[in-house]
CSV table of C-alpha atoms and ligand atoms in Angstrom, one decimal:
chain,number,residue,atom,x,y,z
A,1,MET,CA,73.5,123.3,97.9
A,2,ALA,CA,74.2,124.1,94.3
A,3,LYS,CA,74.7,123.0,90.8
A,4,VAL,CA,78.1,124.3,89.4
A,5,VAL,CA,78.6,124.7,85.6
A,6,LEU,CA,81.7,125.4,83.7
A,7,GLU,CA,81.2,126.6,80.1
A,8,ASN,CA,84.1,126.8,77.7
A,9,VAL,CA,86.4,128.0,80.6
A,10,TYR,CA,90.0,128.9,79.9
A,11,LYS,CA,92.7,130.2,82.2
A,12,ILE,CA,95.6,131.9,80.5
A,13,TYR,CA,98.3,133.1,82.9
A,14,PRO,CA,100.6,136.0,82.0
A,15,GLY,CA,103.4,134.7,79.7
A,16,ASP,CA,100.8,132.9,77.6
A,17,VAL,CA,100.6,129.8,79.9
A,18,THR,CA,97.2,128.2,79.2
A,19,ALA,CA,96.6,126.3,82.4
A,20,VAL,CA,93.0,125.3,81.5
A,21,HIS,CA,91.7,124.7,78.0
A,22,ASP,CA,88.1,124.9,77.2
A,23,ALA,CA,86.8,123.2,80.3
A,24,ASN,CA,83.1,122.1,80.1
A,25,LEU,CA,81.6,120.5,83.2
A,26,GLU,CA,78.2,120.2,84.8
A,27,ILE,CA,78.4,119.3,88.5
A,28,GLN,CA,75.0,118.4,89.9
A,29,ASP,CA,73.5,119.6,93.2
A,30,GLN,CA,74.7,117.3,96.0
A,31,GLU,CA,77.3,115.6,93.8
A,32,PHE,CA,80.8,114.8,94.9
A,33,VAL,CA,83.1,115.4,91.9
A,34,VAL,CA,86.9,114.8,92.1
A,35,LEU,CA,89.3,116.6,89.8
A,36,VAL,CA,92.4,114.3,89.4
A,37,GLY,CA,95.5,114.4,87.4
A,38,PRO,CA,99.3,114.8,87.7
A,39,SER,CA,100.9,117.9,89.1
A,40,GLY,CA,100.5,120.9,86.9
A,41,CYS,CA,97.5,119.6,84.9
A,42,GLY,CA,95.3,122.6,85.9
A,43,LYS,CA,93.1,121.1,88.6
A,44,SER,CA,93.8,123.7,91.3
A,45,THR,CA,93.4,126.5,88.8
A,46,THR,CA,90.0,125.1,87.8
A,47,LEU,CA,88.9,124.9,91.5
A,48,ARG,CA,90.3,128.4,92.2
A,49,MET,CA,88.3,129.8,89.3
A,50,VAL,CA,85.1,128.3,90.8
A,51,ALA,CA,86.1,129.8,94.2
A,52,GLY,CA,86.8,133.2,92.6
A,53,LEU,CA,90.4,133.2,93.7
A,54,GLU,CA,91.5,133.3,90.0
A,55,ASP,CA,90.0,135.3,87.2
A,56,ILE,CA,88.4,133.4,84.4
A,57,SER,CA,90.2,134.3,81.1
A,58,LYS,CA,87.4,133.1,78.8
A,59,GLY,CA,84.1,131.3,79.3
A,60,SER,CA,81.6,131.3,82.1
A,61,ILE,CA,81.1,129.7,85.5
A,62,TYR,CA,77.6,129.4,87.0
A,63,ILE,CA,76.6,128.5,90.5
A,64,ASP,CA,73.0,127.7,91.0
A,65,GLY,CA,72.2,129.2,87.5
A,66,LYS,CA,73.9,132.5,88.3
A,67,LYS,CA,76.9,133.6,86.4
A,68,VAL,CA,79.7,134.2,88.9
A,69,ASN,CA,82.6,135.4,86.7
A,70,ASP,CA,82.5,138.9,88.3
A,71,ILE,CA,81.3,138.0,91.7
A,72,PRO,CA,84.0,138.2,94.4
A,73,PRO,CA,84.8,135.0,96.4
A,74,LYS,CA,83.1,136.2,99.6
A,75,ASP,CA,79.8,136.6,97.8
A,76,ARG,CA,79.8,133.2,96.0
A,77,ASP,CA,78.6,131.3,99.1
A,78,ILE,CA,81.1,128.5,98.8
A,79,ALA,CA,83.7,127.3,101.3
A,80,MET,CA,87.2,126.1,100.5
A,81,VAL,CA,89.4,123.8,102.5
A,82,PHE,CA,93.1,123.9,101.7
A,83,GLN,CA,96.0,121.5,102.0
A,84,ASN,CA,97.8,123.7,104.6
A,85,TYR,CA,94.6,124.1,106.7
A,86,ALA,CA,95.2,127.9,106.9
A,87,LEU,CA,94.2,128.1,110.6
A,88,TYR,CA,94.9,131.1,112.7
A,89,PRO,CA,97.6,130.0,115.1
A,90,HIS,CA,96.8,132.4,117.9
A,91,MET,CA,93.1,131.5,118.0
A,92,SER,CA,91.5,128.5,119.8
A,93,VAL,CA,89.8,125.8,117.7
A,94,TYR,CA,86.4,127.3,118.7
A,95,ASN,CA,87.4,130.8,117.5
A,96,ASN,CA,88.9,129.5,114.3
A,97,MET,CA,85.6,127.9,113.5
A,98,ALA,CA,83.6,130.9,114.7
A,99,PHE,CA,85.7,133.6,113.0
A,100,GLY,CA,84.1,133.6,109.6
A,101,LEU,CA,80.6,133.9,111.1
A,102,LYS,CA,81.7,136.7,113.5
A,103,LEU,CA,83.0,138.7,110.5
A,104,ARG,CA,79.6,138.2,108.8
A,105,LYS,CA,78.0,139.5,112.0
A,106,TYR,CA,76.0,136.4,112.9
A,107,PRO,CA,74.3,136.5,116.3
A,108,LYS,CA,76.4,134.9,119.1
A,109,ALA,CA,73.9,132.2,119.9
A,110,GLU,CA,73.7,131.1,116.2
A,111,ILE,CA,77.5,131.0,116.0
A,112,HIS,CA,77.7,128.9,119.1
A,113,LYS,CA,75.0,126.5,117.8
A,114,ARG,CA,76.8,126.0,114.5
A,115,VAL,CA,80.3,125.6,116.0
A,116,MET,CA,79.0,123.0,118.5
A,117,GLU,CA,77.1,121.1,115.7
A,118,ALA,CA,80.2,121.1,113.4
A,119,ALA,CA,82.4,120.0,116.3
A,120,GLU,CA,80.1,117.2,117.1
A,121,ILE,CA,80.0,116.0,113.5
A,122,LEU,CA,83.8,116.0,113.3
A,123,GLY,CA,84.5,114.6,116.8
A,124,ILE,CA,86.5,117.6,117.9
A,125,THR,CA,84.3,118.8,120.8
A,126,ASP,CA,87.0,118.0,123.3
A,127,TYR,CA,89.6,120.2,121.6
A,128,LEU,CA,87.6,123.4,121.2
A,129,GLU,CA,89.8,125.4,123.7
A,130,ARG,CA,93.1,124.2,122.2
A,131,LYS,CA,95.3,126.2,119.8
A,132,PRO,CA,96.0,124.6,116.5
A,133,LYS,CA,99.7,123.8,117.4
A,134,ALA,CA,98.4,121.5,120.2
A,135,LEU,CA,96.6,119.3,117.6
A,136,SER,CA,97.7,116.5,115.3
A,137,GLY,CA,97.6,117.0,111.5
A,138,GLY,CA,94.3,115.1,111.3
A,139,GLN,CA,92.7,117.1,114.0
A,140,ARG,CA,93.8,120.4,112.3
A,141,GLN,CA,92.3,119.2,109.1
A,142,ARG,CA,89.0,118.5,110.9
A,143,VAL,CA,89.0,122.1,112.3
A,144,ALA,CA,89.6,123.4,108.7
A,145,VAL,CA,86.6,121.3,107.5
A,146,GLY,CA,84.6,122.5,110.5
A,147,ARG,CA,85.3,126.1,109.6
A,148,ALA,CA,83.8,125.4,106.2
A,149,ILE,CA,80.8,123.5,107.6
A,150,VAL,CA,79.7,126.3,110.0
A,151,ARG,CA,79.1,128.6,107.0
A,152,LYS,CA,76.6,126.1,105.5
A,153,PRO,CA,77.9,127.0,102.1
A,154,LYS,CA,76.2,126.1,98.8
A,155,ALA,CA,79.3,124.1,97.8
A,156,PHE,CA,82.5,122.8,99.4
A,157,LEU,CA,85.7,123.0,97.5
A,158,PHE,CA,88.7,120.9,98.7
A,159,ASP,CA,92.2,121.5,97.4
A,160,GLU,CA,94.4,118.5,98.2
A,161,PRO,CA,93.1,118.5,101.8
A,162,LEU,CA,94.8,115.3,102.8
A,163,SER,CA,98.3,115.7,101.3
A,164,ASN,CA,100.0,116.8,104.5
A,165,LEU,CA,98.7,113.8,106.5
A,166,ASP,CA,100.5,110.5,107.0
A,167,ALA,CA,99.2,107.5,105.0
A,168,LYS,CA,97.0,106.0,107.8
A,169,MET,CA,95.4,109.3,108.6
A,170,ARG,CA,94.8,110.0,104.9
A,171,VAL,CA,92.8,106.8,104.6
A,172,GLN,CA,90.8,107.7,107.8
A,173,MET,CA,90.0,111.2,106.7
A,174,ARG,CA,89.1,110.0,103.2
A,175,ALA,CA,86.3,107.9,104.8
A,176,GLU,CA,85.3,110.8,107.1
A,177,ILE,CA,84.9,113.2,104.2
A,178,SER,CA,82.8,110.7,102.3
A,179,LYS,CA,80.6,110.3,105.4
A,180,LEU,CA,80.4,114.0,105.7
A,181,HIS,CA,79.2,114.3,102.2
A,182,ASN,CA,76.6,111.7,102.9
A,183,ARG,CA,75.4,113.6,105.9
A,184,LEU,CA,75.5,117.1,104.6
A,185,LYS,CA,74.3,116.3,101.1
A,186,SER,CA,76.2,119.3,99.7
A,187,THR,CA,77.9,119.7,96.4
A,188,MET,CA,81.6,119.0,96.8
A,189,ILE,CA,84.4,119.5,94.4
A,190,TYR,CA,87.6,117.9,95.5
A,191,VAL,CA,91.1,118.2,93.9
A,192,THR,CA,93.7,115.5,94.3
A,193,HIS,CA,96.7,114.0,92.4
A,194,ASP,CA,95.9,110.7,94.1
A,195,GLN,CA,93.9,108.4,91.9
A,196,ILE,CA,92.9,106.2,94.9
A,197,GLU,CA,91.3,109.2,96.6
A,198,ALA,CA,89.5,109.9,93.3
A,199,MET,CA,88.3,106.3,92.9
A,200,THR,CA,87.1,105.9,96.4
A,201,MET,CA,85.5,109.3,97.0
A,202,GLY,CA,84.0,110.6,93.8
A,203,ASP,CA,80.5,110.1,92.5
A,204,ARG,CA,82.2,111.2,89.3
A,205,ILE,CA,85.8,111.7,88.4
A,206,VAL,CA,87.2,114.4,86.1
A,207,VAL,CA,90.6,113.3,84.8
A,208,MET,CA,92.8,116.2,83.6
A,209,LYS,CA,96.1,116.4,81.7
A,210,ASP,CA,98.0,119.4,80.5
A,211,GLY,CA,95.0,121.7,81.1
A,212,TRP,CA,92.6,119.5,79.2
A,213,ILE,CA,89.8,117.4,80.6
A,214,GLN,CA,90.4,113.9,79.4
A,215,GLN,CA,87.3,112.1,80.7
A,216,VAL,CA,84.4,112.7,83.0
A,217,ASP,CA,82.6,109.6,84.4
A,218,THR,CA,81.9,107.4,87.4
A,219,PRO,CA,84.9,105.7,89.0
A,220,LEU,CA,83.9,102.3,87.6
A,221,ASN,CA,83.4,103.5,84.1
A,222,ILE,CA,86.7,105.4,84.1
A,223,TYR,CA,88.4,102.2,85.3
A,224,ASN,CA,86.7,99.8,82.9
A,225,LYS,CA,86.3,102.1,79.9
A,226,PRO,CA,89.1,104.6,79.9
A,227,ALA,CA,88.8,107.0,77.0
A,228,ASN,CA,92.5,107.0,76.2
A,229,GLN,CA,95.8,105.6,77.1
A,230,PHE,CA,96.6,108.4,79.5
A,231,VAL,CA,93.4,107.8,81.6
A,232,ALA,CA,94.0,104.0,81.4
A,233,GLY,CA,97.5,104.4,82.8
A,234,PHE,CA,96.7,107.0,85.4
A,235,ILE,CA,93.8,105.3,87.1
A,236,GLY,CA,94.6,102.0,88.8
A,237,SER,CA,97.3,100.7,91.0
A,238,PRO,CA,99.6,99.0,90.1
A,239,PRO,CA,99.0,100.7,86.7
A,240,MET,CA,97.7,99.1,83.6
A,241,ASN,CA,100.3,97.3,81.5
A,242,PHE,CA,101.0,98.5,78.0
A,243,PHE,CA,102.3,96.4,75.1
A,244,LYS,CA,103.2,97.8,71.7
A,245,GLY,CA,102.5,95.6,68.8
A,246,LYS,CA,100.1,95.1,65.9
A,247,ILE,CA,96.8,93.4,65.1
A,248,VAL,CA,97.1,90.4,62.8
A,249,ARG,CA,94.4,88.5,61.0
A,250,GLU,CA,94.4,85.2,59.3
A,251,GLY,CA,91.1,84.2,57.9
A,252,ASN,CA,88.6,84.7,60.8
A,253,ALA,CA,91.3,84.5,63.4
A,254,VAL,CA,92.3,87.9,65.0
A,255,ALA,CA,95.3,88.2,67.2
A,256,PHE,CA,97.6,90.7,68.9
A,257,ALA,CA,101.3,90.2,68.1
A,258,GLU,CA,103.9,91.9,70.3
A,259,GLY,CA,107.0,90.6,68.7
A,260,ARG,CA,107.9,88.0,71.3
A,261,PHE,CA,104.4,86.7,71.8
A,262,THR,CA,101.1,86.5,70.0
A,263,VAL,CA,97.7,86.2,71.8
A,264,ALA,CA,94.4,85.4,70.2
A,265,LEU,CA,91.4,87.7,70.5
A,266,ALA,CA,87.9,86.4,70.7
A,267,GLY,CA,84.3,87.5,70.8
A,268,ALA,CA,83.4,91.2,70.7
A,269,VAL,CA,87.1,92.3,71.1
A,270,ALA,CA,88.1,90.3,68.0
A,271,ASP,CA,85.1,91.6,66.0
A,272,LYS,CA,86.0,95.2,66.8
A,273,MET,CA,89.8,94.8,66.4
A,274,ALA,CA,89.5,93.0,63.0
A,275,ALA,CA,89.0,96.4,61.5
A,276,HIS,CA,92.5,97.4,62.6
A,277,ALA,CA,94.2,94.4,61.1
A,278,GLY,CA,97.8,95.3,60.1
A,279,GLN,CA,97.8,98.4,62.2
A,280,ALA,CA,100.3,99.2,65.0
A,281,VAL,CA,98.4,99.5,68.3
A,282,THR,CA,99.1,99.5,72.0
A,283,MET,CA,97.4,96.8,74.0
A,284,GLY,CA,96.5,97.5,77.7
A,285,LEU,CA,95.9,94.9,80.3
A,286,ARG,CA,95.4,95.4,84.0
A,287,PRO,CA,97.7,93.4,86.4
A,288,GLU,CA,94.6,91.6,87.8
A,289,HIS,CA,93.9,90.2,84.4
A,290,ILE,CA,97.2,88.4,84.2
A,291,ASP,CA,97.5,85.1,86.1
A,292,GLU,CA,100.0,82.3,86.5
A,293,ARG,CA,99.2,79.5,84.1
A,294,SER,CA,99.6,77.0,86.9
A,295,ALA,CA,96.5,78.6,88.5
A,296,ARG,CA,94.5,78.3,85.3
A,297,PRO,CA,94.9,74.7,84.0
A,298,ASP,CA,92.0,75.3,81.6
A,299,ALA,CA,93.4,78.4,80.0
A,300,ASN,CA,93.4,78.6,76.2
A,301,PRO,CA,97.0,78.0,75.0
A,302,ALA,CA,96.6,80.9,72.6
A,303,SER,CA,96.4,83.3,75.6
A,304,VAL,CA,99.6,82.0,77.3
A,305,VAL,CA,102.7,84.2,77.4
A,306,GLN,CA,106.2,83.3,78.6
A,307,ALA,CA,108.2,85.8,80.5
A,308,GLN,CA,111.2,86.3,82.8
A,309,VAL,CA,110.5,87.2,86.4
A,310,GLU,CA,112.4,90.4,87.4
A,311,VAL,CA,110.9,91.4,90.8
A,312,VAL,CA,108.6,89.5,93.2
A,313,GLU,CA,106.6,91.6,95.7
A,314,MET,CA,104.8,89.7,98.4
A,315,MET,CA,101.8,91.8,99.5
A,316,GLY,CA,100.4,89.3,102.0
A,317,SER,CA,97.1,88.7,100.3
A,318,GLU,CA,98.6,88.5,96.8
A,319,VAL,CA,101.9,88.7,94.9
A,320,TYR,CA,102.9,91.3,92.4
A,321,LEU,CA,105.1,89.7,89.7
A,322,TYR,CA,107.1,92.1,87.6
A,323,ALA,CA,108.2,90.3,84.5
A,324,ASN,CA,109.6,90.9,81.0
A,325,THR,CA,108.6,89.3,77.7
A,326,GLY,CA,112.0,90.1,76.2
A,327,GLN,CA,110.4,93.2,74.7
A,328,SER,CA,107.8,94.6,77.2
A,329,ASN,CA,107.7,94.8,81.0
A,330,PHE,CA,104.5,94.0,82.8
A,331,THR,CA,103.1,93.4,86.3
A,332,ALA,CA,100.8,90.6,87.2
A,333,ARG,CA,98.8,90.3,90.4
A,334,VAL,CA,98.8,86.6,91.3
A,335,ASP,CA,97.9,84.4,94.2
A,336,SER,CA,100.0,84.6,97.4
A,337,SER,CA,100.9,81.0,96.9
A,338,CYS,CA,103.2,82.0,94.0
A,339,ARG,CA,106.7,80.8,94.7
A,340,LYS,CA,108.5,82.3,91.7
A,341,GLN,CA,111.9,83.9,92.2
A,342,ILE,CA,113.8,86.5,90.3
A,343,GLY,CA,115.2,85.1,87.1
A,344,ASP,CA,112.6,82.3,86.9
A,345,THR,CA,110.7,81.8,83.7
A,346,VAL,CA,107.0,82.1,84.2
A,347,GLU,CA,104.0,81.2,82.0
A,348,VAL,CA,101.1,83.6,82.4
A,349,VAL,CA,97.6,83.7,81.0
A,350,PHE,CA,96.3,87.0,79.5
A,351,ASP,CA,92.6,87.4,80.0
A,352,MET,CA,92.1,89.0,76.5
A,353,SER,CA,88.4,89.6,77.1
A,354,LYS,CA,89.6,92.4,79.4
A,355,ALA,CA,92.1,93.8,77.1
A,356,HIS,CA,92.1,97.5,75.9
A,357,PHE,CA,93.5,98.8,72.7
A,358,PHE,CA,94.8,102.3,72.0
A,359,ALA,CA,95.7,104.0,68.7
A,360,GLU,CA,99.4,104.6,68.1
A,361,ASP,CA,99.0,108.2,67.1
A,362,ASP,CA,96.8,109.8,69.7
A,363,GLY,CA,96.2,107.1,72.3
A,364,ARG,CA,92.4,107.1,71.9
A,365,ALA,CA,90.7,103.9,73.0
A,366,LEU,CA,89.8,101.7,70.0
A,367,LEU,CA,87.2,99.3,71.5
B,401,LIG,P1,97.6,121.4,89.5
B,401,LIG,O1,96.7,121.8,90.6
B,401,LIG,O2,97.0,120.3,88.6
B,401,LIG,O3,99.0,120.8,90.1
B,401,LIG,P2,97.8,124.1,88.7
B,401,LIG,O4,96.4,124.4,88.4
B,401,LIG,O5,98.4,124.6,90.0
B,401,LIG,O6,98.0,122.5,88.5
B,401,LIG,O7,98.7,124.7,87.5
B,401,LIG,C1,98.4,124.5,86.2
B,401,LIG,C2,99.5,125.1,85.3
B,401,LIG,O8,99.4,126.6,85.5
B,401,LIG,C3,100.9,124.8,85.7
B,401,LIG,O9,101.7,124.7,84.5
B,401,LIG,C4,101.4,125.9,86.5
B,401,LIG,O10,102.8,126.1,86.4
B,401,LIG,C5,100.7,127.1,85.9
B,401,LIG,N1,100.4,128.2,86.9
B,401,LIG,C6,99.8,128.0,88.0
B,401,LIG,N2,99.7,129.2,88.7
B,401,LIG,C7,100.3,130.1,87.9
B,401,LIG,C8,100.6,131.5,87.9
B,401,LIG,N3,100.1,132.3,89.0
B,401,LIG,N4,101.2,132.1,86.9
B,401,LIG,C9,101.7,131.4,85.9
B,401,LIG,N5,101.4,130.1,85.7
B,401,LIG,C10,100.8,129.4,86.7
């Protein structure tokens, strides 16, 4: 178990590619932290620097208070699980799990005890004599995790461990890794490009873009209070809708005008946005905060928007309406009783108490 600290960490690859810029991060003992962001944003590089598989160009990394910049991977007492499992094909499951301990000259009885314990935790006791090729993807990934568990490391590092699994198995393994974290109470750092994995697994999420950490917070805070437009658009599915427009003010009334529609702001949102009257801004609204007007008979007429339906996706429990205001596209998550068709006009209600606003120049959140 360990606290992991990154202090002003940079990774500059040959050719002057800065893959990680000034990363600062404090991961608490027993915490499950997920690094998430689009491909190429520097999350694997960050993880590999913690593991010792990449040199740190500038800055420091500490594990349990000890600076590890110059400590080789094998002496950092952490275990890494990779996307491609990296199992030895000619060895049985048992030997794949035992191998690292054998190399470290652990007594046979201790190795056996640890392998059997890990196999029990992961439900792979019946496959211990099999070779990896006789296992499914999910079972192979369990063996890879088992190989990490037997070492009882200070921290577990996961690099996209579920990417090679089919959708159903990914959901199952996601829950299993969360359960494992609960049981082992180890520090875990988990890299994924999948925002759903980040939301469902992390105690805290680190959102990265172009080598820069954008925001570090709990899943709910990231979802409800994104620091900028990038985070707002990256976390959430279907993604947040964005509307370009400006803030208008008449007397005490504050509104957002898109061009084709104008919606009133109220309460704290109006108070804050009044200061931006006349400015161009981007308004963000999540699909679940847009509903059909027919479902909201009491809606304030000043929050109603007309649009053309472009696509209707029946999800079973709800309907995703993809619509266009004449200027902006947006998605609404509405009740499954919705009977709108492509080409229909729809009146929707924007819940403006849930709206986000972002600056035109750098996308920072304005609320
Ligand atoms: P992610 O894990 O978020 O997909 P990476 O950490 O793998 O991103 O890569 C971050 C950036 O660093 C990318 O632009 C990638 O092309 C670059 N990069 C990764 N490894 C190397 C390398 N060995 N040499 C040069 N550039 C690299």
